[in-house]
PDB file of C-alpha atoms and ligand atoms in Angstrom:
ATOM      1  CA  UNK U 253       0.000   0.000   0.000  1.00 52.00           C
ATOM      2  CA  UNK U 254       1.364   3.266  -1.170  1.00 67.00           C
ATOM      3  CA  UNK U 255       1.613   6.500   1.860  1.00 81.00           C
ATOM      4  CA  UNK U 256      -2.011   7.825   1.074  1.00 82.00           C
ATOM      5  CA  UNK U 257      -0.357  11.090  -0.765  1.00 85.00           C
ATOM      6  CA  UNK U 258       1.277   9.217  -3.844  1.00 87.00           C
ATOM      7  CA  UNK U 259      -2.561   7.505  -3.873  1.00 88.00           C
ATOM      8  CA  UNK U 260      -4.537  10.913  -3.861  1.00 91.00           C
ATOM      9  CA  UNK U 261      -1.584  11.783  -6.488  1.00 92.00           C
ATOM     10  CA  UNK U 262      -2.104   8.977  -8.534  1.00 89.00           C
ATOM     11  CA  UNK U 263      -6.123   9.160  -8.518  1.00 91.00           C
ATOM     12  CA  UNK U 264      -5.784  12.830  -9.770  1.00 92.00           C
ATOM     13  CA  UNK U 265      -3.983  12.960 -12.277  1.00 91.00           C
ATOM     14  CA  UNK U 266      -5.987   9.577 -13.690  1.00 89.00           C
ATOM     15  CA  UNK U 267      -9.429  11.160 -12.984  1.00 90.00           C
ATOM     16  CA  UNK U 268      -8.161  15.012 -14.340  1.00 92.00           C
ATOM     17  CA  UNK U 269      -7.169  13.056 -17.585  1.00 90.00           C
ATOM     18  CA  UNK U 270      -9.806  10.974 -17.940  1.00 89.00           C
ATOM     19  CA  UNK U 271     -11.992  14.065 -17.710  1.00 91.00           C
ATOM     20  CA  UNK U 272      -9.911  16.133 -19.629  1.00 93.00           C
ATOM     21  CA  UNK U 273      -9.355  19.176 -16.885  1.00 94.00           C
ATOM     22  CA  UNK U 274      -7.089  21.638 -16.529  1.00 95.00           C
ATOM     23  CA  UNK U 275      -5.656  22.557 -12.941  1.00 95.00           C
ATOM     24  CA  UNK U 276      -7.382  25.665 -13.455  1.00 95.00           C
ATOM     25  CA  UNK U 277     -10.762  24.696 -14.677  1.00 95.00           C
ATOM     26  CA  UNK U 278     -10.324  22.042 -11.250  1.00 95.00           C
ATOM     27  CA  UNK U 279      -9.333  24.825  -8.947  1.00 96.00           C
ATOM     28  CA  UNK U 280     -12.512  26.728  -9.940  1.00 96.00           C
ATOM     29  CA  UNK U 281     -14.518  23.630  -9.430  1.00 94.00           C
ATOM     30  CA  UNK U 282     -13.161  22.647  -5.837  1.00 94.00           C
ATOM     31  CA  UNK U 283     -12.111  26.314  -4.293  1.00 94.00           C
ATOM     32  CA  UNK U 284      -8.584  24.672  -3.678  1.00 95.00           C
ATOM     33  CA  UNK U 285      -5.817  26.539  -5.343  1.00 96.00           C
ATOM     34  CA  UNK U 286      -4.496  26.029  -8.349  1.00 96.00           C
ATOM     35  CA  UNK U 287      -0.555  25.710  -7.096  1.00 96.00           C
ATOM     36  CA  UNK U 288      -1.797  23.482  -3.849  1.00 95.00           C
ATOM     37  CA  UNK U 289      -3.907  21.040  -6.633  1.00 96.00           C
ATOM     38  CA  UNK U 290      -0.484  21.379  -8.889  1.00 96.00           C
ATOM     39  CA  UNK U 291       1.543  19.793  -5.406  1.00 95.00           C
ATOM     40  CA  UNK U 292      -0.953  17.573  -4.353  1.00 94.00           C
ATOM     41  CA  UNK U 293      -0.764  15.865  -7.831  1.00 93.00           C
ATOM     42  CA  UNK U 294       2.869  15.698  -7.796  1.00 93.00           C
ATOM     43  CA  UNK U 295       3.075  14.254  -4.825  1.00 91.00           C
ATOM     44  CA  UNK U 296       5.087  16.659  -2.941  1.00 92.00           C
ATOM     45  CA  UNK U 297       2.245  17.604  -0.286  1.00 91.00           C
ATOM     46  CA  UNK U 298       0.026  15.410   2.269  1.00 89.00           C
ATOM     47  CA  UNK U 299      -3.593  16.867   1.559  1.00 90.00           C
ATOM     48  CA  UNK U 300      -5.369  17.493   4.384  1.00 90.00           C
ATOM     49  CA  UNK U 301      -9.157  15.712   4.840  1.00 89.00           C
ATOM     50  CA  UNK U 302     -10.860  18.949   3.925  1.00 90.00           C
ATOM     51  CA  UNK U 303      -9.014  19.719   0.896  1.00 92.00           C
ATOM     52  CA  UNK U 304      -9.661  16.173   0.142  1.00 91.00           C
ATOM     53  CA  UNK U 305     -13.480  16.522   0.624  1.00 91.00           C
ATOM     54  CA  UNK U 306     -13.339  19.834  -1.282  1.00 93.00           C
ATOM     55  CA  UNK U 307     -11.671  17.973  -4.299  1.00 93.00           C
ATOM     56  CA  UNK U 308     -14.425  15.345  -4.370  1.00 92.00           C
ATOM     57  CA  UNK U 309     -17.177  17.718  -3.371  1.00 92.00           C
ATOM     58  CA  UNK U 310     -15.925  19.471  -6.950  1.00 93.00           C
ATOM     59  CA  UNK U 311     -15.549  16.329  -8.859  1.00 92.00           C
ATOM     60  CA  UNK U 312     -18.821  14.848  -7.513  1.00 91.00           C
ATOM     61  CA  UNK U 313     -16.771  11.921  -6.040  1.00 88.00           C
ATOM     62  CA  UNK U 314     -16.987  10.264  -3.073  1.00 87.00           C
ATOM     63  CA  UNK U 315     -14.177  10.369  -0.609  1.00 86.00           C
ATOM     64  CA  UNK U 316     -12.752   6.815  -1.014  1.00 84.00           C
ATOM     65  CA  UNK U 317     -12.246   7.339  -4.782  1.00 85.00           C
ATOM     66  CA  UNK U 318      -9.615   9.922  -3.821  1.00 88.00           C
ATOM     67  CA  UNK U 319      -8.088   7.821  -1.548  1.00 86.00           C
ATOM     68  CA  UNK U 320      -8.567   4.323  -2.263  1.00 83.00           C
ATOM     69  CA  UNK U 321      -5.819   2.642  -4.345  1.00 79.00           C
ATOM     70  CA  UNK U 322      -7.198   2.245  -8.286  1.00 73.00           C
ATOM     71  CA  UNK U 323      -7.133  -1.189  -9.329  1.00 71.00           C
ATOM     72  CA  UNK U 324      -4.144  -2.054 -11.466  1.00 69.00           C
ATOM     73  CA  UNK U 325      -4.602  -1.988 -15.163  1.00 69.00           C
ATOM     74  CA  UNK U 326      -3.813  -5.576 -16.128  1.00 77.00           C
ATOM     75  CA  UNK U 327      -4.437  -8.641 -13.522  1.00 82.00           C
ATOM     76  CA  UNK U 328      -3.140 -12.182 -14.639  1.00 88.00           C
ATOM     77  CA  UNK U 329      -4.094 -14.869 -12.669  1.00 90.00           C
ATOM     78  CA  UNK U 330      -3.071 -18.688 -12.866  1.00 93.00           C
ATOM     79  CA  UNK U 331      -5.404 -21.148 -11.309  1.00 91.00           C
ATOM     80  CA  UNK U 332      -2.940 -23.333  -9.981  1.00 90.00           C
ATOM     81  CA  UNK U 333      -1.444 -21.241  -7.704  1.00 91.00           C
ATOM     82  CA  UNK U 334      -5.008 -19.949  -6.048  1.00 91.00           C
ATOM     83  CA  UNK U 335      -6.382 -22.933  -3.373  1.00 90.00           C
ATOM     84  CA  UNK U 336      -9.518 -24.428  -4.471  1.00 92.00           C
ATOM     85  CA  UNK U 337     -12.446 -24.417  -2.454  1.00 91.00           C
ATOM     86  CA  UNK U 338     -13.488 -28.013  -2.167  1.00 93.00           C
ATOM     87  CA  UNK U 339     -16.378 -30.192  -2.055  1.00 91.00           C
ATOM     88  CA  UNK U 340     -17.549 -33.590  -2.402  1.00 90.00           C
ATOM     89  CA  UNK U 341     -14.776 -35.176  -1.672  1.00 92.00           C
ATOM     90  CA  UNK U 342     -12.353 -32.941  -3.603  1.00 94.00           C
ATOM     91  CA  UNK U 343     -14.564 -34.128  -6.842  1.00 97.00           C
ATOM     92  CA  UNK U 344     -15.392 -30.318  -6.951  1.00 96.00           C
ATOM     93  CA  UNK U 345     -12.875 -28.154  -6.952  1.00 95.00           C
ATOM     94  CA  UNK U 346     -13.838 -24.404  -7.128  1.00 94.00           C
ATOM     95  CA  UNK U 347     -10.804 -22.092  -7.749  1.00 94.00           C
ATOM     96  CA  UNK U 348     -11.942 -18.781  -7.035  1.00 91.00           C
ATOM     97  CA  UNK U 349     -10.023 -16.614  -9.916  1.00 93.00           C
ATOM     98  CA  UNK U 350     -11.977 -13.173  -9.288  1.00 91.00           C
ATOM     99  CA  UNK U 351     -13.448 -12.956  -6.089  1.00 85.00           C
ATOM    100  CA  UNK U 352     -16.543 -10.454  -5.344  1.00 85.00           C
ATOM    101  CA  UNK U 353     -15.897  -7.211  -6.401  1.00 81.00           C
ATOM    102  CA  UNK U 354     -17.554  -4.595  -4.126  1.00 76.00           C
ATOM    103  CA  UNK U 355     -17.659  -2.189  -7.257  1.00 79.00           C
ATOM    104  CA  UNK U 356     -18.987  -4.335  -9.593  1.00 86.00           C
ATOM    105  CA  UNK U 357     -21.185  -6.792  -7.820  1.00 91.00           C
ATOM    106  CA  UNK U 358     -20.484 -10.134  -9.516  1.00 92.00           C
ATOM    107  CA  UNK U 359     -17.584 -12.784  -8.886  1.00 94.00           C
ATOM    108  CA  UNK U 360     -15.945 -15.166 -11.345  1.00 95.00           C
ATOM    109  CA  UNK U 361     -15.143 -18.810 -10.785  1.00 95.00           C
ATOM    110  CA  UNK U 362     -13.169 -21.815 -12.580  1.00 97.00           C
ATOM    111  CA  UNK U 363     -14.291 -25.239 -11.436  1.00 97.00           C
ATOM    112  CA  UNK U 364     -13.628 -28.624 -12.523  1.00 98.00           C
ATOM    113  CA  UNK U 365     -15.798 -31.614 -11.653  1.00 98.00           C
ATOM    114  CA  UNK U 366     -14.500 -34.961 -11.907  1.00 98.00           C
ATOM    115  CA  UNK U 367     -16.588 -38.006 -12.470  1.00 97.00           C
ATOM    116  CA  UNK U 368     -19.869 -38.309 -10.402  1.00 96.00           C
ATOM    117  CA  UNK U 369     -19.048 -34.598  -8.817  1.00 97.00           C
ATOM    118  CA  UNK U 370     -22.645 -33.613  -7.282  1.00 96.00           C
ATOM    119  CA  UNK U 371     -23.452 -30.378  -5.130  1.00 95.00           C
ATOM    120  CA  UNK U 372     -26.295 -29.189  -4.171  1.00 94.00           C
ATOM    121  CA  UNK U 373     -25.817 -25.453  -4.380  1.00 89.00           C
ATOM    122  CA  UNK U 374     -27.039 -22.765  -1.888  1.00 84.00           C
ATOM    123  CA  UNK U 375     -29.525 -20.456  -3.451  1.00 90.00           C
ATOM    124  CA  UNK U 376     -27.790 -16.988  -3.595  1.00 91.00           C
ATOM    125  CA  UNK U 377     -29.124 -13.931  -2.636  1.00 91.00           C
ATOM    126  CA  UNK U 378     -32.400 -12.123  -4.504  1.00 93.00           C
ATOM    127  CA  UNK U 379     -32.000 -10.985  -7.388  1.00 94.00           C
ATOM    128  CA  UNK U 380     -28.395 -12.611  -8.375  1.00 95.00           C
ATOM    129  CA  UNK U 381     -27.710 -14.281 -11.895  1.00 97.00           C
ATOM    130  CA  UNK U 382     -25.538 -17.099 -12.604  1.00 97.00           C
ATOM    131  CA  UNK U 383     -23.321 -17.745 -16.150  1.00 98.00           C
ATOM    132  CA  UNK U 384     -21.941 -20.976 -17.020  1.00 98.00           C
ATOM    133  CA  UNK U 385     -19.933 -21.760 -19.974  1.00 98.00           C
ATOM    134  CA  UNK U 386     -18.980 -25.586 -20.617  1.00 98.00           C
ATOM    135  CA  UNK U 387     -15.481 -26.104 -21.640  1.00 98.00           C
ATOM    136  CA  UNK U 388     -15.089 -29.907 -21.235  1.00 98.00           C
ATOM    137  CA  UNK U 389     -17.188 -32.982 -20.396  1.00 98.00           C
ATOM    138  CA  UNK U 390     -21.207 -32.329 -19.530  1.00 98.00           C
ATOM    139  CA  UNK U 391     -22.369 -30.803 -17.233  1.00 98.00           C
ATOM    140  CA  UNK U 392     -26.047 -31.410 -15.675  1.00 98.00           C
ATOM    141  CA  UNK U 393     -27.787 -28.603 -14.209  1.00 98.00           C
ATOM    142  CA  UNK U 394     -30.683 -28.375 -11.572  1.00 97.00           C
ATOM    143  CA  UNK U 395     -32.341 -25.520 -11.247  1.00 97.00           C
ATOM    144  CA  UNK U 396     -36.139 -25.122  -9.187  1.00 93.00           C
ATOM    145  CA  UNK U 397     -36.267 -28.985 -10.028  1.00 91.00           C
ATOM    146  CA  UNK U 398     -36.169 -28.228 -13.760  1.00 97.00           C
ATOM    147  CA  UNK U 399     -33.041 -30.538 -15.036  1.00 97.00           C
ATOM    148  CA  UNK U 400     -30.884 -28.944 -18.059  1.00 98.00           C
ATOM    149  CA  UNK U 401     -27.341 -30.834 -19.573  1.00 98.00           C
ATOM    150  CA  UNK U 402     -25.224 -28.041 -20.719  1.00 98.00           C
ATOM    151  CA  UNK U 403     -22.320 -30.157 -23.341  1.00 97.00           C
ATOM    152  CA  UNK U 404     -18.878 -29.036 -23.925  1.00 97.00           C
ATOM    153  CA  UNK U 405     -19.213 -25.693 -25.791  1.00 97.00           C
ATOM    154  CA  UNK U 406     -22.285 -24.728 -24.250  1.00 98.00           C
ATOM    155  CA  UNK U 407     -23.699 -22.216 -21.443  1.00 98.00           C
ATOM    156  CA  UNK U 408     -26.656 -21.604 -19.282  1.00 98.00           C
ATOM    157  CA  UNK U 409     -28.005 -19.059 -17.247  1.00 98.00           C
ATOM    158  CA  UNK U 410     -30.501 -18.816 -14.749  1.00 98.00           C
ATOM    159  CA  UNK U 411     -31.600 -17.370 -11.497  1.00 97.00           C
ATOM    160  CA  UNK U 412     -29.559 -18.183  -8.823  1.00 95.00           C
ATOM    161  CA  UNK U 413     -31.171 -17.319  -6.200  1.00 94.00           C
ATOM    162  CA  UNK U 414     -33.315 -20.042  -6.622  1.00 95.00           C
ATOM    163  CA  UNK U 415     -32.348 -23.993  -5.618  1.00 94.00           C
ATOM    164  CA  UNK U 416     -29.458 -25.565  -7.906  1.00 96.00           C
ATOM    165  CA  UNK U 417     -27.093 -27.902  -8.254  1.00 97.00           C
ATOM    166  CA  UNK U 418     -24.837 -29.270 -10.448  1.00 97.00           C
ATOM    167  CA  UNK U 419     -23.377 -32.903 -11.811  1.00 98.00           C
ATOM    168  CA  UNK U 420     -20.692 -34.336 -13.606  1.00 98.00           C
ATOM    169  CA  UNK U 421     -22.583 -36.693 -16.188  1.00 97.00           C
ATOM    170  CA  UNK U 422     -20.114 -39.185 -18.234  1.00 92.00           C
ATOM    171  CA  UNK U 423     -16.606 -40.307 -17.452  1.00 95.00           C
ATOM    172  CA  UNK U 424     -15.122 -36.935 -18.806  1.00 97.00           C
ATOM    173  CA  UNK U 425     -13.435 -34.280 -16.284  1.00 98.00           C
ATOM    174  CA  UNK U 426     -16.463 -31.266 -16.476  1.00 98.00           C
ATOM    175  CA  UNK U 427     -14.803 -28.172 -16.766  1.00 98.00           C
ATOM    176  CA  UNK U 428     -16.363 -24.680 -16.319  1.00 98.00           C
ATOM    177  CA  UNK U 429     -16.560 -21.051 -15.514  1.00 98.00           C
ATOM    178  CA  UNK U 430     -18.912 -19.517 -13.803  1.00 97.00           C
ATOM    179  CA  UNK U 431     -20.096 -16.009 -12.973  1.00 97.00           C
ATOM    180  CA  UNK U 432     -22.468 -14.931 -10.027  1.00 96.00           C
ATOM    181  CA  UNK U 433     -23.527 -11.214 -11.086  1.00 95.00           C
ATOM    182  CA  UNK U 434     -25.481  -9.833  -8.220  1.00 93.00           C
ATOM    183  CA  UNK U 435     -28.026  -7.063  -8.341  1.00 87.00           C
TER     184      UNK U 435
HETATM  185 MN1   MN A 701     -24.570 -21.230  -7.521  1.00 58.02          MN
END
């Protein structure tokens, strides 16, 4: 974690580019002046909480997007070095490659059933939607009773807030993603 003046630096000058300001047009908009906005994006100055608050007041920001840490740009993740969540006697093997994101309220999962892998899935909260795409073997779907086999190369989505689970059908290693989006 970077000392919370290179962060307020760093958000800045991302969010005066993005918006195409200049550090007069953002003095104007937050009553700060234009050489303390000039420091505080270089870095050279801790900004106190209410310049902070006047900068977001005048960017119509909250306060954490001035002083929270912006995601990196590019995220690679390999599966085998995350630990699986596991079930069913390791059959199911859930490796959690993008977990909930606060922001943007869904979650992202790669999971491999071997043969005969059954779970009976807890229903997730109202409203939230699940996405499955096939990549090997078959995979049987239960969803409010309702059964659905979703082959290699296919997808299916459905409520999941609602009762599911899911199967391994044939001798093949199923292989999926899946992705809860939440409301
Ligand atoms: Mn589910």
């Amino acid at each position: 974690m970077n000392p919370i003046h290179e962060i307020v630096s760093s958000n800045m000058k991302r969010i005066r580019e993005e918006r195409k300001l200049s550090l007069d047009q953002l003095a104007k908009m937050t009553d700060v002046s234009k050489s303390m906005l000039s420091q505080i994006e270089r870095g050279t100055v801790v900004p106190t909480i209410s310049t902070i608050w006047k900068i977001t007041n005048g960017l119509k920001l909250s306060f954490t997007e001035l002083v929270q840490q912006s995601e990196t740009t590019v995220k690679v993740i390999h599966c085998a070095d995350l630990d699986p969540l596991i079930e069913n006697d390791g059959k199911y093997r859930n490796f959690p490659v993008f977990p909930f994101d606060e922001k943007r309220k869904f979650e992202m999962y790669y999971i491999e059933l071997d043969e005969g892998a059954y779970l009976a899935a807890e229903p997730h909260p109202a409203g939230a939607a699940e996405y499955i795409v096939v990549f090997s073997g078959e995979l049987r779907v239960c969803v409010d009773e309702e059964e659905y086999t979703v082959g290699c190369g296919s997808a299916i989505r459905f409520h999941g807030d609602r009762p599911h689970s899911y199967e391994c059908l044939g001798s093949d290693q199923c292989r999926i993603s899946m992705v809860i989006a939440y409301d």
